[in-house]
């Protein structure tokens, strides 16, 4: 009997180990970094929040090989550039994407409040660029199409995703490795109640302060106001926002939509009358929950 119990226990341990998702460090040598005694923090209440990311990573979520359709999505959780809502706008979304046959990768990017950063506002984009490059470099391993890799971002994660979509070719300020020569342009961008502008009229003040500092100059605000950074090379974009969002005004999405339209970028936008801010997958929230269906329908065109 004891040997049977031990065998079952060992089986459970083995199964648990097999069930763990692969987590990959983005960098061998982290750029824009200095050593401090600062530690990464995790708070688990209604949502798992990650603070002061020390080592940026991607967590890999793959559907079964039979379900894979070749598409992949990098997920950027929100949190006002103060923390990452890692499960609510990260792993939960990854599991939903897996149910649709889509490979998903949750980005744990560095956060600009960290004292371990040399130039804080550059770190999130550096990590997002590197993550896309890492996905393309490992496309064969994960059975994904390197030309069908996109990004989805929520709230401040939407700002990071839109920065990647408009500034994917931003030059590196560090010594490049071969990985850094791979294109960081996402093939499509999805932005859910995103922070887009850093201009004072409609920005989310917390995101602006956390990313750019308490008194950013006009040039820095313009650089990270992504409605001003759209070009003909910006990827096709999908936008979702609630009209009653009092945290990140809907004008953020409206401004970006207008800029995308002017530049001839294929764009789809859904403005729901309710939902406020931070609704995630909107499970149980009436027809707001249908935004994921709209996104999936749009995504199937790529």
PDB file of C-alpha atoms in Angstrom:
ATOM      1  CA  UNK A   1       0.000   0.000   0.000  1.00  0.00           C
ATOM      2  CA  UNK A   2       2.814   2.377   0.929  1.00  0.00           C
ATOM      3  CA  UNK A   3       4.616   1.674  -2.341  1.00  0.00           C
ATOM      4  CA  UNK A   4       1.380   2.390  -4.244  1.00  0.00           C
ATOM      5  CA  UNK A   5       0.962   5.746  -2.472  1.00  0.00           C
ATOM      6  CA  UNK A   6       4.594   6.632  -3.181  1.00  0.00           C
ATOM      7  CA  UNK A   7       4.132   5.722  -6.842  1.00  0.00           C
ATOM      8  CA  UNK A   8       1.039   7.939  -7.089  1.00  0.00           C
ATOM      9  CA  UNK A   9       2.897  10.780  -5.385  1.00  0.00           C
ATOM     10  CA  UNK A  10       5.802  10.512  -7.812  1.00  0.00           C
ATOM     11  CA  UNK A  11       3.372  10.441 -10.741  1.00  0.00           C
ATOM     12  CA  UNK A  12       1.716  13.640  -9.540  1.00  0.00           C
ATOM     13  CA  UNK A  13       5.069  15.351  -9.201  1.00  0.00           C
ATOM     14  CA  UNK A  14       6.063  14.252 -12.689  1.00  0.00           C
ATOM     15  CA  UNK A  15       2.722  15.360 -14.145  1.00  0.00           C
ATOM     16  CA  UNK A  16       2.990  18.734 -12.417  1.00  0.00           C
ATOM     17  CA  UNK A  17       6.478  19.222 -13.825  1.00  0.00           C
ATOM     18  CA  UNK A  18       5.328  18.286 -17.328  1.00  0.00           C
ATOM     19  CA  UNK A  19       2.382  20.673 -17.098  1.00  0.00           C
ATOM     20  CA  UNK A  20       4.541  23.720 -16.375  1.00  0.00           C
ATOM     21  CA  UNK A  21       4.848  26.232 -19.191  1.00  0.00           C
ATOM     22  CA  UNK A  22       8.231  27.064 -20.606  1.00  0.00           C
ATOM     23  CA  UNK A  23       9.555  30.436 -19.413  1.00  0.00           C
ATOM     24  CA  UNK A  24      12.399  31.977 -21.390  1.00  0.00           C
ATOM     25  CA  UNK A  25      14.639  34.866 -20.460  1.00  0.00           C
ATOM     26  CA  UNK A  26      14.644  37.531 -23.160  1.00  0.00           C
ATOM     27  CA  UNK A  27      18.292  38.427 -22.776  1.00  0.00           C
ATOM     28  CA  UNK A  28      21.593  36.739 -22.073  1.00  0.00           C
ATOM     29  CA  UNK A  29      22.947  40.115 -20.966  1.00  0.00           C
ATOM     30  CA  UNK A  30      20.168  42.550 -20.116  1.00  0.00           C
ATOM     31  CA  UNK A  31      20.758  45.930 -21.782  1.00  0.00           C
ATOM     32  CA  UNK A  32      19.972  49.285 -20.201  1.00  0.00           C
ATOM     33  CA  UNK A  33      20.573  47.683 -16.804  1.00  0.00           C
ATOM     34  CA  UNK A  34      22.575  48.343 -13.666  1.00  0.00           C
ATOM     35  CA  UNK A  35      22.974  46.209 -10.585  1.00  0.00           C
ATOM     36  CA  UNK A  36      20.876  47.121  -7.537  1.00  0.00           C
ATOM     37  CA  UNK A  37      19.625  45.291  -4.470  1.00  0.00           C
ATOM     38  CA  UNK A  38      16.064  45.730  -5.722  1.00  0.00           C
ATOM     39  CA  UNK A  39      13.915  42.595  -5.830  1.00  0.00           C
ATOM     40  CA  UNK A  40      11.007  41.686  -8.069  1.00  0.00           C
ATOM     41  CA  UNK A  41       7.698  41.556  -6.216  1.00  0.00           C
ATOM     42  CA  UNK A  42       4.504  39.573  -6.709  1.00  0.00           C
ATOM     43  CA  UNK A  43       1.138  40.366  -5.114  1.00  0.00           C
ATOM     44  CA  UNK A  44      -1.702  37.874  -5.433  1.00  0.00           C
ATOM     45  CA  UNK A  45      -5.183  39.065  -4.493  1.00  0.00           C
ATOM     46  CA  UNK A  46      -8.013  39.219  -7.018  1.00  0.00           C
ATOM     47  CA  UNK A  47      -5.314  39.587  -9.687  1.00  0.00           C
ATOM     48  CA  UNK A  48      -1.684  38.481  -9.787  1.00  0.00           C
ATOM     49  CA  UNK A  49       0.407  41.644  -9.981  1.00  0.00           C
ATOM     50  CA  UNK A  50       4.113  41.666 -10.787  1.00  0.00           C
ATOM     51  CA  UNK A  51       6.196  44.653  -9.673  1.00  0.00           C
ATOM     52  CA  UNK A  52       9.747  45.776 -10.480  1.00  0.00           C
ATOM     53  CA  UNK A  53      10.503  43.074 -13.017  1.00  0.00           C
ATOM     54  CA  UNK A  54      14.096  42.024 -12.529  1.00  0.00           C
ATOM     55  CA  UNK A  55      14.482  39.535 -15.351  1.00  0.00           C
ATOM     56  CA  UNK A  56      12.234  40.061 -18.403  1.00  0.00           C
ATOM     57  CA  UNK A  57      10.746  36.848 -19.790  1.00  0.00           C
ATOM     58  CA  UNK A  58       8.131  35.322 -22.024  1.00  0.00           C
ATOM     59  CA  UNK A  59       5.933  32.485 -20.799  1.00  0.00           C
ATOM     60  CA  UNK A  60       5.010  30.039 -23.558  1.00  0.00           C
ATOM     61  CA  UNK A  61       1.441  28.756 -23.963  1.00  0.00           C
ATOM     62  CA  UNK A  62       0.919  26.287 -26.800  1.00  0.00           C
ATOM     63  CA  UNK A  63      -2.257  24.504 -27.877  1.00  0.00           C
ATOM     64  CA  UNK A  64      -2.056  20.867 -28.854  1.00  0.00           C
ATOM     65  CA  UNK A  65      -0.226  20.237 -32.124  1.00  0.00           C
ATOM     66  CA  UNK A  66      -3.490  19.085 -33.639  1.00  0.00           C
ATOM     67  CA  UNK A  67      -5.098  22.460 -32.855  1.00  0.00           C
ATOM     68  CA  UNK A  68      -2.227  24.752 -33.910  1.00  0.00           C
ATOM     69  CA  UNK A  69      -3.110  27.073 -36.791  1.00  0.00           C
ATOM     70  CA  UNK A  70       0.289  28.758 -37.140  1.00  0.00           C
ATOM     71  CA  UNK A  71      -0.653  32.101 -35.612  1.00  0.00           C
ATOM     72  CA  UNK A  72       1.095  33.494 -32.534  1.00  0.00           C
ATOM     73  CA  UNK A  73       0.313  36.418 -30.230  1.00  0.00           C
ATOM     74  CA  UNK A  74       2.594  38.217 -27.801  1.00  0.00           C
ATOM     75  CA  UNK A  75       0.529  39.435 -24.830  1.00  0.00           C
ATOM     76  CA  UNK A  76       1.337  42.687 -22.990  1.00  0.00           C
ATOM     77  CA  UNK A  77      -0.582  42.939 -19.676  1.00  0.00           C
ATOM     78  CA  UNK A  78      -1.563  46.339 -18.332  1.00  0.00           C
ATOM     79  CA  UNK A  79      -0.949  47.957 -14.976  1.00  0.00           C
ATOM     80  CA  UNK A  80      -0.180  51.610 -15.618  1.00  0.00           C
ATOM     81  CA  UNK A  81       3.539  50.883 -16.114  1.00  0.00           C
ATOM     82  CA  UNK A  82       3.584  50.347 -12.319  1.00  0.00           C
ATOM     83  CA  UNK A  83       2.868  46.617 -12.294  1.00  0.00           C
ATOM     84  CA  UNK A  84       1.736  43.877 -14.671  1.00  0.00           C
ATOM     85  CA  UNK A  85      -1.742  42.335 -14.294  1.00  0.00           C
ATOM     86  CA  UNK A  86      -0.088  39.067 -15.138  1.00  0.00           C
ATOM     87  CA  UNK A  87      -3.021  36.662 -15.025  1.00  0.00           C
ATOM     88  CA  UNK A  88      -6.041  38.927 -15.676  1.00  0.00           C
ATOM     89  CA  UNK A  89      -4.595  40.442 -18.857  1.00  0.00           C
ATOM     90  CA  UNK A  90      -1.906  37.847 -19.484  1.00  0.00           C
ATOM     91  CA  UNK A  91      -2.200  34.141 -18.782  1.00  0.00           C
ATOM     92  CA  UNK A  92      -6.017  34.153 -18.887  1.00  0.00           C
ATOM     93  CA  UNK A  93      -5.818  35.648 -22.375  1.00  0.00           C
ATOM     94  CA  UNK A  94      -3.167  33.116 -23.375  1.00  0.00           C
ATOM     95  CA  UNK A  95      -5.418  30.224 -22.400  1.00  0.00           C
ATOM     96  CA  UNK A  96      -8.296  31.710 -24.403  1.00  0.00           C
ATOM     97  CA  UNK A  97      -6.032  32.076 -27.445  1.00  0.00           C
ATOM     98  CA  UNK A  98      -4.897  28.467 -27.046  1.00  0.00           C
ATOM     99  CA  UNK A  99      -8.545  27.371 -27.160  1.00  0.00           C
ATOM    100  CA  UNK A 100      -8.636  28.909 -30.653  1.00  0.00           C
ATOM    101  CA  UNK A 101      -5.501  27.109 -31.841  1.00  0.00           C
ATOM    102  CA  UNK A 102      -3.275  30.176 -31.416  1.00  0.00           C
ATOM    103  CA  UNK A 103       0.123  30.052 -29.731  1.00  0.00           C
ATOM    104  CA  UNK A 104       0.426  32.667 -26.995  1.00  0.00           C
ATOM    105  CA  UNK A 105       3.357  34.224 -25.184  1.00  0.00           C
ATOM    106  CA  UNK A 106       2.945  36.381 -22.073  1.00  0.00           C
ATOM    107  CA  UNK A 107       5.512  39.155 -21.839  1.00  0.00           C
ATOM    108  CA  UNK A 108       6.923  40.017 -18.432  1.00  0.00           C
ATOM    109  CA  UNK A 109       8.613  43.258 -19.412  1.00  0.00           C
ATOM    110  CA  UNK A 110      10.684  45.565 -17.298  1.00  0.00           C
ATOM    111  CA  UNK A 111       8.811  48.404 -15.634  1.00  0.00           C
ATOM    112  CA  UNK A 112      10.145  51.975 -15.697  1.00  0.00           C
ATOM    113  CA  UNK A 113       9.889  52.523 -11.931  1.00  0.00           C
ATOM    114  CA  UNK A 114      12.700  50.026 -11.393  1.00  0.00           C
ATOM    115  CA  UNK A 115      15.940  51.486 -10.047  1.00  0.00           C
ATOM    116  CA  UNK A 116      17.795  48.817 -12.028  1.00  0.00           C
ATOM    117  CA  UNK A 117      17.196  50.721 -15.284  1.00  0.00           C
ATOM    118  CA  UNK A 118      19.587  53.255 -16.741  1.00  0.00           C
ATOM    119  CA  UNK A 119      17.086  54.890 -19.122  1.00  0.00           C
ATOM    120  CA  UNK A 120      13.694  53.778 -17.775  1.00  0.00           C
ATOM    121  CA  UNK A 121      11.419  54.818 -20.639  1.00  0.00           C
ATOM    122  CA  UNK A 122      13.421  52.769 -23.177  1.00  0.00           C
ATOM    123  CA  UNK A 123      13.257  49.410 -21.375  1.00  0.00           C
ATOM    124  CA  UNK A 124       9.655  48.280 -22.113  1.00  0.00           C
ATOM    125  CA  UNK A 125      10.034  48.739 -25.882  1.00  0.00           C
ATOM    126  CA  UNK A 126      13.440  47.051 -25.842  1.00  0.00           C
ATOM    127  CA  UNK A 127      11.842  44.010 -24.207  1.00  0.00           C
ATOM    128  CA  UNK A 128       8.869  43.971 -26.590  1.00  0.00           C
ATOM    129  CA  UNK A 129      11.138  44.179 -29.648  1.00  0.00           C
ATOM    130  CA  UNK A 130      13.292  41.381 -28.287  1.00  0.00           C
ATOM    131  CA  UNK A 131      10.231  39.219 -27.565  1.00  0.00           C
ATOM    132  CA  UNK A 132       8.985  39.426 -31.169  1.00  0.00           C
ATOM    133  CA  UNK A 133      12.477  38.583 -32.398  1.00  0.00           C
ATOM    134  CA  UNK A 134      12.643  35.616 -30.045  1.00  0.00           C
ATOM    135  CA  UNK A 135       9.312  34.326 -31.362  1.00  0.00           C
ATOM    136  CA  UNK A 136      10.499  34.547 -34.964  1.00  0.00           C
ATOM    137  CA  UNK A 137      13.814  32.884 -34.115  1.00  0.00           C
ATOM    138  CA  UNK A 138      11.950  29.956 -32.529  1.00  0.00           C
ATOM    139  CA  UNK A 139       9.108  29.723 -35.048  1.00  0.00           C
ATOM    140  CA  UNK A 140      10.024  26.201 -36.141  1.00  0.00           C
ATOM    141  CA  UNK A 141      10.352  24.977 -32.571  1.00  0.00           C
ATOM    142  CA  UNK A 142       6.874  26.237 -31.650  1.00  0.00           C
ATOM    143  CA  UNK A 143       5.281  25.391 -35.030  1.00  0.00           C
ATOM    144  CA  UNK A 144       4.265  28.989 -35.756  1.00  0.00           C
ATOM    145  CA  UNK A 145       4.361  30.970 -38.984  1.00  0.00           C
ATOM    146  CA  UNK A 146       7.011  33.719 -38.669  1.00  0.00           C
ATOM    147  CA  UNK A 147       4.805  35.931 -40.849  1.00  0.00           C
ATOM    148  CA  UNK A 148       1.751  35.556 -38.596  1.00  0.00           C
ATOM    149  CA  UNK A 149       3.104  36.866 -35.290  1.00  0.00           C
ATOM    150  CA  UNK A 150       1.205  39.709 -33.652  1.00  0.00           C
ATOM    151  CA  UNK A 151       0.817  41.513 -30.359  1.00  0.00           C
ATOM    152  CA  UNK A 152      -2.115  42.287 -28.078  1.00  0.00           C
ATOM    153  CA  UNK A 153      -1.957  44.794 -25.249  1.00  0.00           C
ATOM    154  CA  UNK A 154      -4.293  45.963 -22.501  1.00  0.00           C
ATOM    155  CA  UNK A 155      -4.347  49.478 -21.026  1.00  0.00           C
ATOM    156  CA  UNK A 156      -0.689  50.490 -20.459  1.00  0.00           C
ATOM    157  CA  UNK A 157       0.191  47.176 -22.102  1.00  0.00           C
ATOM    158  CA  UNK A 158      -1.776  48.585 -25.041  1.00  0.00           C
ATOM    159  CA  UNK A 159       0.551  51.566 -25.021  1.00  0.00           C
ATOM    160  CA  UNK A 160       3.530  49.223 -25.150  1.00  0.00           C
ATOM    161  CA  UNK A 161       1.902  47.174 -27.939  1.00  0.00           C
ATOM    162  CA  UNK A 162       1.092  50.325 -29.935  1.00  0.00           C
ATOM    163  CA  UNK A 163       4.641  51.598 -29.378  1.00  0.00           C
ATOM    164  CA  UNK A 164       5.900  48.314 -30.785  1.00  0.00           C
ATOM    165  CA  UNK A 165       3.467  48.626 -33.702  1.00  0.00           C
ATOM    166  CA  UNK A 166       4.582  52.149 -34.587  1.00  0.00           C
ATOM    167  CA  UNK A 167       8.228  52.087 -33.456  1.00  0.00           C
ATOM    168  CA  UNK A 168       9.249  48.474 -34.047  1.00  0.00           C
ATOM    169  CA  UNK A 169      12.345  49.625 -35.934  1.00  0.00           C
ATOM    170  CA  UNK A 170      13.576  51.978 -33.195  1.00  0.00           C
ATOM    171  CA  UNK A 171      17.373  51.609 -33.178  1.00  0.00           C
ATOM    172  CA  UNK A 172      19.087  49.902 -30.288  1.00  0.00           C
ATOM    173  CA  UNK A 173      21.266  51.898 -27.917  1.00  0.00           C
ATOM    174  CA  UNK A 174      23.272  48.805 -26.952  1.00  0.00           C
ATOM    175  CA  UNK A 175      25.644  46.391 -28.674  1.00  0.00           C
ATOM    176  CA  UNK A 176      23.509  44.170 -30.869  1.00  0.00           C
ATOM    177  CA  UNK A 177      23.607  40.398 -31.102  1.00  0.00           C
ATOM    178  CA  UNK A 178      22.502  38.387 -34.141  1.00  0.00           C
ATOM    179  CA  UNK A 179      19.018  38.080 -32.610  1.00  0.00           C
ATOM    180  CA  UNK A 180      18.643  41.875 -32.778  1.00  0.00           C
ATOM    181  CA  UNK A 181      18.855  41.900 -36.576  1.00  0.00           C
ATOM    182  CA  UNK A 182      15.561  39.975 -36.896  1.00  0.00           C
ATOM    183  CA  UNK A 183      12.532  42.102 -37.724  1.00  0.00           C
ATOM    184  CA  UNK A 184      10.570  43.229 -34.667  1.00  0.00           C
ATOM    185  CA  UNK A 185       7.557  44.348 -36.711  1.00  0.00           C
ATOM    186  CA  UNK A 186       4.404  42.569 -35.542  1.00  0.00           C
ATOM    187  CA  UNK A 187       2.185  41.316 -38.360  1.00  0.00           C
ATOM    188  CA  UNK A 188      -0.920  42.606 -36.570  1.00  0.00           C
ATOM    189  CA  UNK A 189      -1.714  44.630 -33.448  1.00  0.00           C
ATOM    190  CA  UNK A 190      -4.703  44.376 -31.084  1.00  0.00           C
ATOM    191  CA  UNK A 191      -5.248  47.095 -28.499  1.00  0.00           C
ATOM    192  CA  UNK A 192      -7.798  46.694 -25.716  1.00  0.00           C
ATOM    193  CA  UNK A 193      -8.761  49.891 -23.829  1.00  0.00           C
ATOM    194  CA  UNK A 194      -5.253  51.140 -24.646  1.00  0.00           C
ATOM    195  CA  UNK A 195      -3.309  54.124 -23.455  1.00  0.00           C
ATOM    196  CA  UNK A 196      -2.188  55.680 -26.744  1.00  0.00           C
ATOM    197  CA  UNK A 197      -1.321  59.314 -26.174  1.00  0.00           C
ATOM    198  CA  UNK A 198       1.113  60.913 -23.755  1.00  0.00           C
ATOM    199  CA  UNK A 199      -0.305  64.359 -24.480  1.00  0.00           C
ATOM    200  CA  UNK A 200      -1.839  65.932 -21.393  1.00  0.00           C
ATOM    201  CA  UNK A 201      -5.387  66.245 -22.729  1.00  0.00           C
ATOM    202  CA  UNK A 202      -6.340  62.545 -22.889  1.00  0.00           C
ATOM    203  CA  UNK A 203      -3.438  60.553 -21.471  1.00  0.00           C
ATOM    204  CA  UNK A 204      -3.648  58.283 -18.448  1.00  0.00           C
ATOM    205  CA  UNK A 205      -1.650  60.413 -16.052  1.00  0.00           C
ATOM    206  CA  UNK A 206      -0.339  57.466 -14.033  1.00  0.00           C
ATOM    207  CA  UNK A 207       1.055  55.758 -17.133  1.00  0.00           C
ATOM    208  CA  UNK A 208       2.554  59.010 -18.354  1.00  0.00           C
ATOM    209  CA  UNK A 209       4.290  59.712 -15.040  1.00  0.00           C
ATOM    210  CA  UNK A 210       5.497  56.149 -14.533  1.00  0.00           C
ATOM    211  CA  UNK A 211       6.920  55.862 -18.046  1.00  0.00           C
ATOM    212  CA  UNK A 212       8.256  59.356 -18.695  1.00  0.00           C
ATOM    213  CA  UNK A 213       8.764  60.843 -15.243  1.00  0.00           C
ATOM    214  CA  UNK A 214       6.983  63.607 -13.392  1.00  0.00           C
ATOM    215  CA  UNK A 215       7.935  66.463 -15.747  1.00  0.00           C
ATOM    216  CA  UNK A 216       8.552  65.083 -19.254  1.00  0.00           C
ATOM    217  CA  UNK A 217       9.370  67.600 -21.945  1.00  0.00           C
ATOM    218  CA  UNK A 218       7.231  68.046 -25.038  1.00  0.00           C
ATOM    219  CA  UNK A 219       9.608  66.075 -27.258  1.00  0.00           C
ATOM    220  CA  UNK A 220       9.460  63.001 -25.009  1.00  0.00           C
ATOM    221  CA  UNK A 221       5.671  63.183 -24.757  1.00  0.00           C
ATOM    222  CA  UNK A 222       5.426  63.441 -28.543  1.00  0.00           C
ATOM    223  CA  UNK A 223       7.804  60.496 -29.037  1.00  0.00           C
ATOM    224  CA  UNK A 224       5.569  58.231 -26.976  1.00  0.00           C
ATOM    225  CA  UNK A 225       2.248  59.581 -28.247  1.00  0.00           C
ATOM    226  CA  UNK A 226       1.667  56.777 -30.680  1.00  0.00           C
ATOM    227  CA  UNK A 227      -1.065  58.513 -32.653  1.00  0.00           C
ATOM    228  CA  UNK A 228       1.787  60.766 -33.836  1.00  0.00           C
ATOM    229  CA  UNK A 229       4.048  57.841 -34.771  1.00  0.00           C
ATOM    230  CA  UNK A 230       1.829  56.001 -37.277  1.00  0.00           C
ATOM    231  CA  UNK A 231       3.380  55.420 -40.703  1.00  0.00           C
ATOM    232  CA  UNK A 232       2.503  53.496 -43.846  1.00  0.00           C
ATOM    233  CA  UNK A 233       4.419  50.548 -42.321  1.00  0.00           C
ATOM    234  CA  UNK A 234       2.293  50.317 -39.172  1.00  0.00           C
ATOM    235  CA  UNK A 235       0.665  46.863 -39.023  1.00  0.00           C
ATOM    236  CA  UNK A 236      -3.105  46.259 -39.347  1.00  0.00           C
ATOM    237  CA  UNK A 237      -4.733  47.150 -36.035  1.00  0.00           C
ATOM    238  CA  UNK A 238      -7.761  46.056 -34.017  1.00  0.00           C
ATOM    239  CA  UNK A 239      -9.147  48.383 -31.328  1.00  0.00           C
ATOM    240  CA  UNK A 240     -11.600  47.828 -28.464  1.00  0.00           C
ATOM    241  CA  UNK A 241     -12.687  50.459 -25.950  1.00  0.00           C
ATOM    242  CA  UNK A 242     -15.649  51.283 -23.727  1.00  0.00           C
ATOM    243  CA  UNK A 243     -17.302  54.661 -24.167  1.00  0.00           C
ATOM    244  CA  UNK A 244     -17.713  55.026 -20.405  1.00  0.00           C
ATOM    245  CA  UNK A 245     -14.020  54.462 -19.640  1.00  0.00           C
ATOM    246  CA  UNK A 246     -13.145  57.145 -17.084  1.00  0.00           C
ATOM    247  CA  UNK A 247      -9.582  55.905 -16.515  1.00  0.00           C
ATOM    248  CA  UNK A 248      -8.260  55.840 -20.075  1.00  0.00           C
ATOM    249  CA  UNK A 249     -10.587  58.000 -22.169  1.00  0.00           C
ATOM    250  CA  UNK A 250     -11.950  56.510 -25.366  1.00  0.00           C
ATOM    251  CA  UNK A 251     -10.300  59.401 -27.228  1.00  0.00           C
ATOM    252  CA  UNK A 252      -7.063  57.397 -26.998  1.00  0.00           C
ATOM    253  CA  UNK A 253      -8.463  54.788 -29.393  1.00  0.00           C
ATOM    254  CA  UNK A 254     -10.237  57.406 -31.492  1.00  0.00           C
ATOM    255  CA  UNK A 255      -7.031  59.375 -32.019  1.00  0.00           C
ATOM    256  CA  UNK A 256      -5.148  56.266 -33.106  1.00  0.00           C
ATOM    257  CA  UNK A 257      -7.954  55.119 -35.379  1.00  0.00           C
ATOM    258  CA  UNK A 258      -7.925  58.473 -37.154  1.00  0.00           C
ATOM    259  CA  UNK A 259      -4.144  58.347 -37.625  1.00  0.00           C
ATOM    260  CA  UNK A 260      -4.335  54.777 -38.946  1.00  0.00           C
ATOM    261  CA  UNK A 261      -7.114  55.732 -41.352  1.00  0.00           C
ATOM    262  CA  UNK A 262      -5.149  58.708 -42.682  1.00  0.00           C
ATOM    263  CA  UNK A 263      -2.184  56.415 -43.356  1.00  0.00           C
ATOM    264  CA  UNK A 264      -4.288  53.768 -45.090  1.00  0.00           C
ATOM    265  CA  UNK A 265      -3.750  51.083 -42.445  1.00  0.00           C
ATOM    266  CA  UNK A 266      -6.342  48.313 -42.303  1.00  0.00           C
ATOM    267  CA  UNK A 267      -8.132  48.958 -39.015  1.00  0.00           C
ATOM    268  CA  UNK A 268     -11.175  47.688 -37.147  1.00  0.00           C
ATOM    269  CA  UNK A 269     -12.535  49.415 -34.043  1.00  0.00           C
ATOM    270  CA  UNK A 270     -15.305  48.459 -31.610  1.00  0.00           C
ATOM    271  CA  UNK A 271     -16.593  51.000 -29.110  1.00  0.00           C
ATOM    272  CA  UNK A 272     -18.919  49.459 -26.510  1.00  0.00           C
ATOM    273  CA  UNK A 273     -21.291  51.719 -24.563  1.00  0.00           C
ATOM    274  CA  UNK A 274     -20.325  50.196 -21.202  1.00  0.00           C
ATOM    275  CA  UNK A 275     -17.497  48.252 -19.646  1.00  0.00           C
ATOM    276  CA  UNK A 276     -15.506  51.030 -17.978  1.00  0.00           C
ATOM    277  CA  UNK A 277     -11.827  50.147 -17.722  1.00  0.00           C
ATOM    278  CA  UNK A 278      -9.950  46.914 -17.198  1.00  0.00           C
ATOM    279  CA  UNK A 279     -12.653  44.413 -18.201  1.00  0.00           C
ATOM    280  CA  UNK A 280     -10.165  41.823 -19.504  1.00  0.00           C
ATOM    281  CA  UNK A 281     -11.984  39.029 -21.333  1.00  0.00           C
ATOM    282  CA  UNK A 282     -15.273  40.538 -20.042  1.00  0.00           C
ATOM    283  CA  UNK A 283     -16.597  37.140 -19.024  1.00  0.00           C
ATOM    284  CA  UNK A 284     -20.206  37.424 -17.848  1.00  0.00           C
ATOM    285  CA  UNK A 285     -20.512  41.085 -18.897  1.00  0.00           C
ATOM    286  CA  UNK A 286     -23.243  40.797 -21.490  1.00  0.00           C
ATOM    287  CA  UNK A 287     -22.464  41.434 -25.112  1.00  0.00           C
ATOM    288  CA  UNK A 288     -19.227  43.169 -24.102  1.00  0.00           C
ATOM    289  CA  UNK A 289     -17.929  39.609 -23.818  1.00  0.00           C
ATOM    290  CA  UNK A 290     -18.314  39.345 -27.592  1.00  0.00           C
ATOM    291  CA  UNK A 291     -15.193  41.457 -28.188  1.00  0.00           C
ATOM    292  CA  UNK A 292     -13.097  38.287 -28.193  1.00  0.00           C
ATOM    293  CA  UNK A 293     -15.269  36.842 -30.969  1.00  0.00           C
ATOM    294  CA  UNK A 294     -14.844  40.014 -32.988  1.00  0.00           C
ATOM    295  CA  UNK A 295     -11.085  39.821 -32.474  1.00  0.00           C
ATOM    296  CA  UNK A 296     -10.954  36.170 -33.496  1.00  0.00           C
ATOM    297  CA  UNK A 297     -12.998  36.852 -36.650  1.00  0.00           C
ATOM    298  CA  UNK A 298     -10.630  39.703 -37.550  1.00  0.00           C
ATOM    299  CA  UNK A 299      -7.553  37.645 -36.789  1.00  0.00           C
ATOM    300  CA  UNK A 300      -8.636  34.816 -39.075  1.00  0.00           C
ATOM    301  CA  UNK A 301      -8.090  37.085 -42.060  1.00  0.00           C
ATOM    302  CA  UNK A 302      -4.326  36.939 -41.533  1.00  0.00           C
TER     303      UNK A 302
END
